[in-house]
Short mmCIF file of C-alpha atoms in Angstrom, two decimals:
data_model
loop_
_atom_site.label_atom_id
_atom_site.label_comp_id
_atom_site.label_asym_id
_atom_site.label_seq_id
_atom_site.Cartn_x
_atom_site.Cartn_y
_atom_site.Cartn_z
CA MET A 1 -36.06 26.55 35.51
CA ALA A 2 -32.74 25.39 34.09
CA PRO A 3 -33.05 22.61 31.54
CA ALA A 4 -32.94 19.32 33.38
CA TYR A 5 -31.08 17.50 30.66
CA HIS A 6 -27.87 19.13 31.79
CA ASN A 7 -27.57 15.98 33.84
CA TYR A 8 -27.27 13.90 30.72
CA GLY A 9 -23.73 15.09 30.13
CA ALA A 10 -22.22 15.49 26.72
CA TRP A 11 -24.97 13.50 24.99
CA GLY A 12 -27.68 15.88 26.12
CA GLU A 13 -31.12 15.88 24.65
CA PRO A 14 -30.87 12.80 22.41
CA ALA A 15 -30.26 10.67 25.46
CA ARG A 16 -33.29 12.10 27.24
CA LEU A 17 -35.39 11.32 24.20
CA TRP A 18 -33.96 7.85 24.12
CA LEU A 19 -34.87 7.21 27.74
CA GLU A 20 -38.37 8.42 27.16
CA SER A 21 -38.60 6.28 24.06
CA ARG A 22 -37.92 3.18 26.11
CA ALA A 23 -41.39 3.52 27.58
CA SER A 24 -43.09 3.26 24.22
CA ILE A 25 -40.87 1.61 21.67
CA ASP A 26 -42.53 2.54 18.45
CA TYR A 27 -41.27 4.54 15.51
CA PRO A 28 -44.00 4.41 12.94
CA GLY A 29 -43.32 5.01 9.30
CA CYS A 30 -39.55 4.72 9.20
CA ALA A 31 -38.72 4.52 5.50
CA VAL A 32 -36.33 1.60 5.61
CA PRO A 33 -37.51 -1.53 7.47
CA ILE A 34 -34.04 -2.39 8.77
CA LEU A 35 -33.56 1.12 10.14
CA HIS A 36 -36.95 0.77 11.71
CA ALA A 37 -35.89 -2.45 13.42
CA LEU A 38 -32.61 -0.93 14.62
CA ALA A 39 -34.40 2.20 15.78
CA ASN A 40 -35.42 0.25 18.82
CA PRO A 41 -32.58 0.94 21.31
CA ALA A 42 -33.12 -2.30 23.23
CA ARG A 43 -32.84 -4.28 20.01
CA PHE A 44 -29.81 -2.22 19.00
CA LEU A 45 -28.03 -2.98 22.28
CA LYS A 46 -28.88 -6.67 21.99
CA LEU A 47 -27.28 -6.72 18.55
CA ALA A 48 -24.35 -4.43 19.42
CA ARG A 49 -23.22 -6.44 22.42
CA PRO A 50 -21.96 -9.51 20.49
CA LEU A 51 -21.13 -7.48 17.38
CA THR A 52 -18.56 -5.27 19.13
CA PRO A 53 -15.96 -7.95 19.99
CA LEU A 54 -16.65 -9.69 16.66
CA CYS A 55 -15.88 -6.53 14.65
CA PHE A 56 -12.95 -5.67 16.89
CA TRP A 57 -11.11 -8.99 16.70
CA CYS A 58 -11.88 -9.68 13.03
CA GLY A 59 -10.68 -6.14 12.27
CA VAL A 60 -7.45 -6.51 14.26
CA VAL A 61 -6.65 -9.90 12.68
CA LEU A 62 -7.37 -8.74 9.11
CA ALA A 63 -5.38 -5.51 9.58
CA LEU A 64 -2.42 -7.41 11.04
CA ILE A 65 -2.45 -9.92 8.16
CA GLY A 66 -2.63 -7.03 5.69
CA CYS A 67 0.25 -5.14 7.34
CA TRP A 68 2.40 -8.26 7.57
CA ALA A 69 1.75 -9.17 3.94
CA GLY A 70 2.27 -5.58 2.82
CA LEU A 71 5.63 -5.44 4.58
CA THR A 72 6.99 -8.85 3.64
CA ARG A 73 4.98 -10.56 0.91
CA THR A 74 4.77 -7.93 -1.82
CA PRO A 75 7.41 -6.74 -4.28
CA PRO A 76 8.79 -3.19 -3.99
CA ASP A 77 7.57 -0.59 -6.46
CA TYR A 78 9.56 -0.06 -9.65
CA LEU A 79 9.90 3.65 -8.94
CA GLN A 80 9.53 4.16 -5.20
CA GLY A 81 11.04 0.93 -3.89
CA ASP A 82 9.98 0.02 -0.35
CA THR A 83 8.54 3.47 0.36
CA VAL A 84 5.34 2.40 -1.39
CA ARG A 85 4.45 0.05 1.47
CA ILE A 86 3.04 2.91 3.53
CA LEU A 87 0.04 2.85 1.21
CA TYR A 88 -1.33 -0.17 3.11
CA ILE A 89 -1.95 2.23 6.03
CA HIS A 90 -2.42 5.50 4.16
CA VAL A 91 -5.23 4.33 1.85
CA PRO A 92 -7.42 2.77 4.59
CA ALA A 93 -6.87 5.87 6.75
CA ALA A 94 -7.98 8.15 3.90
CA TRP A 95 -10.97 5.90 3.19
CA LEU A 96 -12.12 5.89 6.82
CA GLY A 97 -11.52 9.61 7.23
CA MET A 98 -13.96 10.18 4.37
CA ALA A 99 -16.33 7.25 4.99
CA GLY A 100 -16.51 8.33 8.63
CA TRP A 101 -17.90 11.68 7.59
CA GLY A 102 -20.21 9.95 5.10
CA GLY A 103 -21.64 7.83 7.92
CA LEU A 104 -21.88 10.86 10.18
CA ALA A 105 -23.82 12.71 7.48
CA VAL A 106 -26.22 9.78 6.90
CA ALA A 107 -26.88 9.53 10.65
CA SER A 108 -27.38 13.31 10.87
CA PHE A 109 -29.83 13.13 7.96
CA ALA A 110 -31.75 10.32 9.67
CA TYR A 111 -31.85 12.29 12.90
CA LEU A 112 -33.14 15.44 11.20
CA VAL A 113 -35.85 13.60 9.29
CA TRP A 114 -37.02 10.87 11.66
CA ARG A 115 -35.82 12.53 14.90
CA HIS A 116 -34.48 9.22 16.01
CA PRO A 117 -32.23 9.78 19.07
CA LEU A 118 -30.11 6.75 18.27
CA ALA A 119 -29.11 8.39 14.98
CA ALA A 120 -27.77 11.45 16.82
CA ILE A 121 -25.80 9.21 19.16
CA ALA A 122 -24.39 7.30 16.15
CA ALA A 123 -23.32 10.56 14.45
CA ARG A 124 -21.47 11.72 17.55
CA ALA A 125 -19.87 8.33 18.03
CA MET A 126 -18.38 8.47 14.53
CA ALA A 127 -16.80 11.91 14.86
CA VAL A 128 -13.78 11.06 17.02
CA PRO A 129 -12.59 7.91 15.20
CA GLY A 130 -13.23 9.69 11.89
CA ALA A 131 -11.05 12.62 12.97
CA LEU A 132 -8.36 10.21 14.13
CA PHE A 133 -8.25 8.41 10.78
CA ALA A 134 -8.20 11.72 8.91
CA ALA A 135 -5.21 12.74 11.04
CA LEU A 136 -3.54 9.39 10.41
CA CYS A 137 -4.07 9.92 6.68
CA LEU A 138 -2.42 13.35 6.84
CA VAL A 139 0.52 12.10 8.91
CA THR A 140 1.23 9.00 6.80
CA GLY A 141 0.81 11.09 3.65
CA SER A 142 3.36 13.56 4.92
CA ILE A 143 5.82 10.79 5.78
CA TRP A 144 5.27 9.31 2.31
CA GLY A 145 5.62 12.67 0.59
CA ARG A 146 9.06 13.46 1.97
CA PRO A 147 11.01 10.64 0.22
CA THR A 148 8.87 10.55 -2.94
CA TRP A 149 7.87 14.13 -3.77
CA GLY A 150 10.68 15.71 -1.76
CA THR A 151 8.44 17.67 0.62
CA TRP A 152 6.58 17.10 3.88
CA TRP A 153 3.72 19.40 2.97
CA GLN A 154 2.45 21.46 0.05
CA TRP A 155 -0.80 23.41 -0.22
CA ASP A 156 -2.05 21.31 -3.09
CA GLY A 157 -5.76 20.67 -3.70
CA ARG A 158 -5.92 17.15 -2.30
CA LEU A 159 -3.79 17.83 0.78
CA THR A 160 -5.55 21.08 1.64
CA SER A 161 -9.07 19.66 1.26
CA MET A 162 -8.17 16.68 3.47
CA LEU A 163 -6.75 19.03 6.11
CA LEU A 164 -10.01 21.00 5.93
CA LEU A 165 -11.98 17.80 6.55
CA PHE A 166 -9.88 17.19 9.67
CA PHE A 167 -10.66 20.71 10.92
CA VAL A 168 -14.35 20.18 10.14
CA TYR A 169 -14.30 17.05 12.29
CA ILE A 170 -12.78 19.04 15.17
CA ALA A 171 -15.40 21.75 14.69
CA TYR A 172 -18.17 19.13 14.71
CA ILE A 173 -16.89 17.61 17.96
CA ALA A 174 -16.72 21.04 19.61
CA LEU A 175 -20.15 22.03 18.26
CA ALA A 176 -21.84 18.80 19.39
CA ARG A 177 -20.33 19.28 22.83
CA ALA A 178 -21.40 22.92 23.08
CA ASP A 179 -24.88 22.05 21.83
CA ALA A 180 -25.26 19.36 24.49
CA ASP A 181 -23.92 21.67 27.21
CA ARG A 182 -26.53 24.28 26.56
CA GLY A 183 -29.26 21.68 26.36
CA GLY A 184 -29.79 21.71 22.61
CA ASP A 185 -31.65 18.89 20.93
CA GLY A 186 -28.76 18.02 18.58
CA ARG A 187 -30.30 19.61 15.49
CA ILE A 188 -27.50 22.14 14.99
CA PRO A 189 -24.68 19.58 14.90
CA ALA A 190 -26.85 17.45 12.60
CA VAL A 191 -27.20 20.34 10.14
CA PHE A 192 -23.44 20.89 10.36
CA GLY A 193 -22.92 17.18 9.73
CA ILE A 194 -24.87 17.43 6.48
CA ALA A 195 -23.22 20.69 5.43
CA GLY A 196 -19.73 19.22 5.91
CA THR A 197 -20.46 16.68 3.17
CA VAL A 198 -19.56 19.42 0.69
CA LEU A 199 -15.91 18.45 1.23
CA LEU A 200 -16.26 14.80 0.24
CA PRO A 201 -16.65 15.35 -3.53
CA VAL A 202 -14.01 18.08 -3.38
CA ILE A 203 -11.49 15.66 -1.86
CA ARG A 204 -12.48 12.88 -4.22
CA TYR A 205 -12.29 14.91 -7.44
CA SER A 206 -9.52 17.35 -6.49
CA VAL A 207 -6.94 15.20 -8.26
CA VAL A 208 -9.13 14.85 -11.35
CA TRP A 209 -10.28 18.43 -11.81
CA TRP A 210 -7.29 20.37 -10.58
CA HIS A 211 -3.58 20.24 -11.22
CA THR A 212 -2.26 18.70 -8.01
CA LEU A 213 1.01 17.34 -6.72
CA HIS A 214 -0.89 14.31 -5.42
CA GLN A 215 -1.24 11.56 -8.01
CA GLY A 216 -4.60 10.56 -9.43
CA GLN A 217 -6.70 7.82 -7.89
CA SER A 218 -5.46 4.27 -8.21
CA ILE A 219 -8.63 2.39 -7.36
CA GLY A 220 -11.81 3.21 -9.22
CA LEU A 221 -15.00 1.46 -10.21
CA THR A 222 -13.43 0.12 -13.37
CA GLY A 223 -10.33 -1.38 -11.77
CA SER A 224 -7.04 -0.49 -10.27
CA THR A 225 -3.69 0.78 -11.50
CA ILE A 226 -1.88 -1.05 -8.70
CA ALA A 227 -0.34 -4.32 -9.88
CA PRO A 228 -2.33 -7.30 -8.51
CA SER A 229 0.74 -8.66 -6.72
CA MET A 230 0.92 -5.41 -4.71
CA LEU A 231 -2.81 -4.81 -4.37
CA TRP A 232 -4.11 -7.84 -2.46
CA PRO A 233 -2.88 -6.94 1.07
CA LEU A 234 -4.67 -3.61 0.70
CA TRP A 235 -8.04 -5.40 0.77
CA PHE A 236 -7.04 -6.93 4.10
CA THR A 237 -6.04 -3.63 5.69
CA LEU A 238 -9.06 -1.83 4.17
CA SER A 239 -11.58 -4.36 5.53
CA GLY A 240 -9.64 -4.76 8.79
CA PHE A 241 -9.47 -1.06 9.60
CA THR A 242 -13.12 -0.66 8.58
CA LEU A 243 -14.25 -3.37 11.00
CA PHE A 244 -12.03 -1.83 13.67
CA PHE A 245 -13.71 1.53 13.02
CA ALA A 246 -17.14 -0.09 13.32
CA ALA A 247 -16.10 -1.66 16.64
CA ILE A 248 -15.00 1.72 18.01
CA VAL A 249 -18.30 3.31 16.95
CA LEU A 250 -20.32 0.50 18.56
CA MET A 251 -18.28 0.82 21.76
CA ARG A 252 -18.81 4.56 21.89
CA MET A 253 -22.54 4.22 21.24
CA ARG A 254 -22.93 1.58 23.96
CA ALA A 255 -20.87 3.67 26.38
CA ALA A 256 -23.04 6.72 25.67
CA LEU A 257 -26.25 4.76 26.19
CA GLY A 258 -24.88 3.14 29.35
CA LEU A 259 -23.80 6.48 30.75
CA GLN A 260 -27.26 7.90 30.19
CA LYS A 261 -28.87 4.97 31.95
CA ALA A 262 -26.59 5.42 34.95
CA GLU A 263 -27.14 9.16 35.11
CA ALA A 264 -30.91 8.77 34.81
CA ARG A 265 -30.91 6.30 37.66
CA MET A 266 -28.88 8.68 39.84
CA ARG A 267 -31.32 11.43 39.01
CA ARG A 268 -34.29 9.28 39.95
CA MET A 269 -32.61 8.32 43.21
CA ALA A 270 -31.86 11.95 44.02
CA ALA A 271 -35.45 12.91 43.29
CA ALA A 272 -36.90 10.13 45.43
CA MET B 1 -47.86 16.00 3.84
CA LYS B 2 -46.72 14.90 7.25
CA PRO B 3 -43.99 16.94 8.96
CA LYS B 4 -41.70 13.95 8.66
CA HIS B 5 -42.07 13.94 4.87
CA GLN B 6 -41.57 17.68 4.76
CA ARG B 7 -38.32 17.31 6.67
CA PHE B 8 -37.25 14.49 4.34
CA VAL B 9 -37.81 16.64 1.25
CA LEU B 10 -36.15 19.64 2.88
CA ALA B 11 -33.07 17.76 4.01
CA GLY B 12 -32.87 16.02 0.62
CA LEU B 13 -32.98 19.36 -1.18
CA ALA B 14 -30.31 20.71 1.16
CA LEU B 15 -28.10 17.74 0.33
CA LEU B 16 -28.61 18.28 -3.41
CA ALA B 17 -27.77 21.96 -3.01
CA ILE B 18 -24.61 21.01 -1.14
CA PHE B 19 -23.43 18.69 -3.91
CA GLY B 20 -24.29 21.37 -6.45
CA ALA B 21 -22.25 23.89 -4.47
CA SER B 22 -19.38 21.49 -4.30
CA ALA B 23 -19.45 20.92 -8.08
CA LEU B 24 -19.55 24.67 -8.67
CA ALA B 25 -16.64 25.23 -6.29
CA LEU B 26 -14.61 22.54 -8.02
CA SER B 27 -15.07 24.06 -11.45
CA ALA B 28 -14.88 27.71 -10.39
CA LEU B 29 -11.69 27.21 -8.40
CA ARG B 30 -10.08 25.35 -11.25
CA ASP B 31 -7.56 28.08 -11.97
CA GLU B 32 -7.08 29.32 -8.41
CA ALA B 33 -6.74 25.88 -6.91
CA ALA B 34 -4.28 24.63 -9.52
CA PHE B 35 -1.03 23.71 -7.84
CA PHE B 36 1.03 24.50 -10.93
CA TYR B 37 0.90 25.80 -14.49
CA ALA B 38 1.18 23.19 -17.21
CA PRO B 39 3.25 24.35 -20.22
CA ALA B 40 0.10 24.56 -22.38
CA ASP B 41 -1.57 26.88 -19.81
CA ILE B 42 0.95 29.66 -20.33
CA VAL B 43 1.41 29.61 -24.09
CA GLY B 44 0.97 33.20 -25.26
CA HIS B 45 0.66 34.75 -21.81
CA LEU B 46 3.76 34.19 -19.76
CA PRO B 47 3.38 34.89 -16.03
CA ASP B 48 5.18 38.00 -14.77
CA PRO B 49 8.91 37.13 -14.39
CA ASN B 50 8.95 38.72 -10.93
CA ARG B 51 6.21 36.40 -9.69
CA SER B 52 7.02 33.09 -8.03
CA VAL B 53 5.10 30.32 -9.78
CA ARG B 54 5.15 26.56 -10.18
CA LEU B 55 5.52 24.75 -13.46
CA GLY B 56 4.48 21.11 -13.73
CA GLY B 57 4.61 18.38 -16.33
CA MET B 58 6.71 15.50 -17.53
CA VAL B 59 10.48 15.60 -17.84
CA LYS B 60 11.01 15.07 -21.56
CA GLN B 61 12.89 11.88 -22.42
CA GLY B 62 16.53 12.56 -23.25
CA SER B 63 16.33 16.24 -22.35
CA VAL B 64 18.27 16.24 -19.06
CA GLU B 65 21.81 17.57 -19.36
CA ARG B 66 24.14 18.21 -16.48
CA GLN B 67 26.28 21.33 -16.63
CA GLY B 68 30.02 21.43 -15.99
CA ASP B 69 29.66 22.61 -12.37
CA GLY B 70 27.98 19.30 -11.47
CA VAL B 71 24.99 20.78 -9.67
CA THR B 72 23.23 22.67 -12.42
CA ILE B 73 20.91 20.74 -14.72
CA ARG B 74 18.84 21.71 -17.71
CA PHE B 75 15.80 19.81 -18.86
CA VAL B 76 12.53 20.28 -20.73
CA VAL B 77 9.12 20.11 -19.07
CA THR B 78 6.34 19.07 -21.41
CA ASP B 79 2.65 18.25 -21.19
CA GLY B 80 2.38 16.86 -24.71
CA LYS B 81 1.04 20.13 -26.14
CA ALA B 82 3.77 22.58 -25.23
CA SER B 83 7.14 22.51 -23.51
CA VAL B 84 9.34 24.82 -21.45
CA PRO B 85 13.12 24.61 -20.92
CA VAL B 86 14.04 24.63 -17.23
CA ARG B 87 17.29 25.41 -15.43
CA PHE B 88 17.88 24.21 -11.89
CA THR B 89 20.81 24.35 -9.51
CA GLY B 90 20.69 22.08 -6.50
CA VAL B 91 19.84 18.59 -5.31
CA THR B 92 17.11 16.80 -7.25
CA PRO B 93 14.59 14.56 -5.46
CA ASP B 94 15.18 10.80 -5.70
CA LEU B 95 12.24 10.29 -7.97
CA PHE B 96 13.30 12.93 -10.47
CA ARG B 97 13.71 11.01 -13.73
CA GLU B 98 13.25 11.45 -17.44
CA GLY B 99 9.73 10.53 -18.49
CA SER B 100 8.43 11.08 -14.96
CA GLY B 101 6.44 13.95 -13.46
CA VAL B 102 7.99 17.04 -11.95
CA VAL B 103 6.80 20.28 -10.33
CA ALA B 104 9.32 23.12 -10.40
CA GLU B 105 9.03 26.18 -8.14
CA GLY B 106 10.66 29.32 -9.46
CA HIS B 107 10.02 32.03 -12.03
CA PHE B 108 9.85 32.49 -15.76
CA ARG B 109 12.57 34.40 -17.53
CA ALA B 110 11.89 36.98 -20.20
CA ASP B 111 13.16 34.55 -22.86
CA GLY B 112 10.36 32.08 -22.01
CA GLY B 113 12.60 29.70 -20.07
CA PHE B 114 12.06 28.81 -16.42
CA THR B 115 14.53 29.10 -13.53
CA ALA B 116 13.67 26.67 -10.73
CA ASP B 117 14.59 27.16 -7.08
CA THR B 118 13.06 23.89 -5.91
CA LEU B 119 12.11 20.66 -7.66
CA LEU B 120 9.35 18.34 -6.46
CA ALA B 121 8.90 14.92 -7.99
CA LYS B 122 5.37 13.96 -9.01
CA HIS B 123 4.64 10.29 -9.53
CA ASP B 124 1.58 8.78 -11.13
CA GLU B 125 -1.07 6.46 -9.73
CA ARG B 126 0.48 3.29 -11.12
CA TYR B 127 2.34 0.97 -8.80
CA MET B 128 4.04 -2.20 -10.03
CA PRO B 129 7.02 -4.44 -9.35
CA PRO B 130 10.23 -3.71 -11.28
CA GLN B 131 9.99 -6.92 -13.38
CA MET B 132 6.57 -5.85 -14.61
CA ALA B 133 7.69 -2.31 -15.37
CA GLY B 134 10.51 -3.83 -17.42
CA LYS B 135 11.30 -1.90 -20.54
CA MET B 136 8.07 0.02 -20.32
CA HIS B 137 9.60 2.35 -17.76
CA LYS B 138 13.24 3.16 -17.60
CA THR B 139 14.13 3.29 -13.95
CA GLU B 140 17.80 4.15 -14.13
CA SER B 141 18.79 7.28 -12.29
CA LEU B 142 20.47 10.16 -14.04
CA LYS B 143 23.99 9.52 -15.13
CA PRO B 144 26.48 11.99 -13.73
#
């Protein structure tokens, strides 16, 4: 007999597991208590419902304040002039492109170890916005590179590794889809999600360990080499875009769960 | 050991191996992944003059001189340890300045100098308003 979970669409097996888990909501021995609490899908949905608009609107407002301040309230750079203002978009995009994969890897890890279906759904929900922000980082970087470096693109260590991360996102999305289509349980994309983490340190340290055209990092643990008068709007756009990202992920997770519920009901009706 | 714990240890080990692999790749690719040669890298073993390479470093203060034809410039690229004289004919990027970073694409000549076909400006990770830069950084463009 063909696997029945074909009916669960792109989310496949994890959704079936989730539906079954609704009958007996109990995940014993989850290492972290808060993960354990969130592991309950009903509790997750109850929390996600008010959290989605909160993250979305706070994110939009903070990002708009940051963009406005970055465009009008900060001095131009001594060397680059007004061109430098693109960093208020470029830096958050780069951060979310990388943090998105970090989150995807953590969720994949949780799914592999605790087999929690919600973790697989979270990993898939992060892939598309992560890929979008990685693309935004590449595009804004290219636009910034033309007037400053004098080139749209060079195969330098930082640029190439970031482009690879974008391709890895695309591969993950395709793989997760293919896995769901042939009724897989989501383990293969989860392994891929963990393996892709290899790129994160490469991107991070490419400018430190290799000769690159891209400048070194401006913001580290010990401080920043951006003048304070130019730095402050960046915190607004960073936190704003991050909240926006979280809102998209929550929306996608809720949509996936809702879709499964609807499809399961249709299946039950058809069977009756 | 429960299967869950086994999986935790296994996935944890896999993650460690991945970070180890990434560290190895970073250090092993150091030469291959380098975007340019710094002057100190090529002391004693000049790359083949027929090969297209990139040379990167700082434009030495006071070294830029414009030739009579108006489009050819000569300057010295240095990394603090060694330096290479460079000749370039063409339009320089806006951010090309003395004391600032540069990456030149071209080839070495037999005499140890470098002929550039393209110049890319490389800036550093510091951003500040002009008042703050003040005398610390000369921001004037090249005089014709």
